[in-house]
């Protein structure tokens, strides 16, 4: 396992344990158990041991029967001791004989529920760790875990705010965001043995420290001075909304005055009885008295209308502000990602740190927020030097052939496509190009960069010749 993958899986262990801890905390709180049955640190150790067992017992190190026996025994021990760390009641203690105590009636109904939920949760988490490690691609799983975990953590904070007691989510906020950012950054570093640029490490360090530092300082100020900062932001936002309502009040008032004047005029004109006939003979439909009465009634209507649109206006403003931020982010990121699909600087180690940082940030937001820039039809992996270049050479060869009239069928294998490449690129070393692509694609075998450059020059010479087809 490469160093970058090791750190990525370590970060994934922290992130997965925290966001699943938040789910257990929500379930335990809603069931009246006072929070998560399993504390976070034992849950973290369970996930870590699960990852380690998947690495140790995976592959071809053991035969199938021995691997199943060893892994089952190891899983039983880890799950057993994880449940032994369950918080039963108000205090935490390590209970080695928890099955005896549970079936012997030592604990009440809540204690038994704690142990049952902890057993189910620990068994599920062990199963999940095996799929996490076996699935590979820790960067993608980290990105997904960050997004889903953020949603559950926010919901857990709301639950904690409503129940009025601590359910243990606040202490894990900084580890969650720190592990997410560090893991996503490290997983994008070069996977070769070449030295990582010092500038990259500075970007990772400064970015993570700035984000976590701002959060820690904000949390410390909130703990020391209460919710002064939040209250100040709410007051500023309220003043902004009040200013908009003050501006909107005048057109609303004019509309209300006109509406009430029209209603009162209709009442005076189309009313019934002798009183109306008297009013028609003594009061003009557009008299000053009628306008004064319309103004008085409009005042109450305006106040009601302003109060009624306050919250809808606030929501609309927040939505508008949200999309303004999305638009600004897209414009800013587009400056550094114009060559997004052809950038291979991170593979070689001489990355453009600004562009790579924007790619890292873009992985933290949903796809629909990233915009729809021009995307290449070709995909090649973040692999060691000589592998990605072989992919790119083959894709460029296909592009030249397509421009000369070849129909691209994605269901055809590279070897089956050789005859078509010979027809549309006659004289080009398409056999060697395809061979190098197959070696890189199916065997992860790097090619010599000088050889690839010579093949590229030969293909481009043929592509520049007039097309006889």
PDB file of C-alpha atoms in Angstrom, residues 40-41 129 230 284 335 377 379 413 464:
ATOM      1  CA  UNK A  40     -16.987   7.358  19.444  1.00  0.00           C
ATOM      2  CA  UNK A  41     -13.477   6.144  20.316  1.00  0.00           C
ATOM      3  CA  UNK A 129     -15.406  -1.797   6.983  1.00  0.00           C
ATOM      4  CA  UNK A 230     -24.469  34.260  16.194  1.00  0.00           C
ATOM      5  CA  UNK A 284     -68.763  62.512  -2.857  1.00  0.00           C
ATOM      6  CA  UNK A 335     -10.022  30.391 -14.051  1.00  0.00           C
ATOM      7  CA  UNK A 377     -14.834  11.950 -23.501  1.00  0.00           C
ATOM      8  CA  UNK A 379     -10.806   9.176 -18.872  1.00  0.00           C
ATOM      9  CA  UNK A 413     -11.933  -3.753 -27.534  1.00  0.00           C
ATOM     10  CA  UNK A 464      -1.050  15.603 -40.667  1.00  0.00           C
TER      11      UNK A 464
END
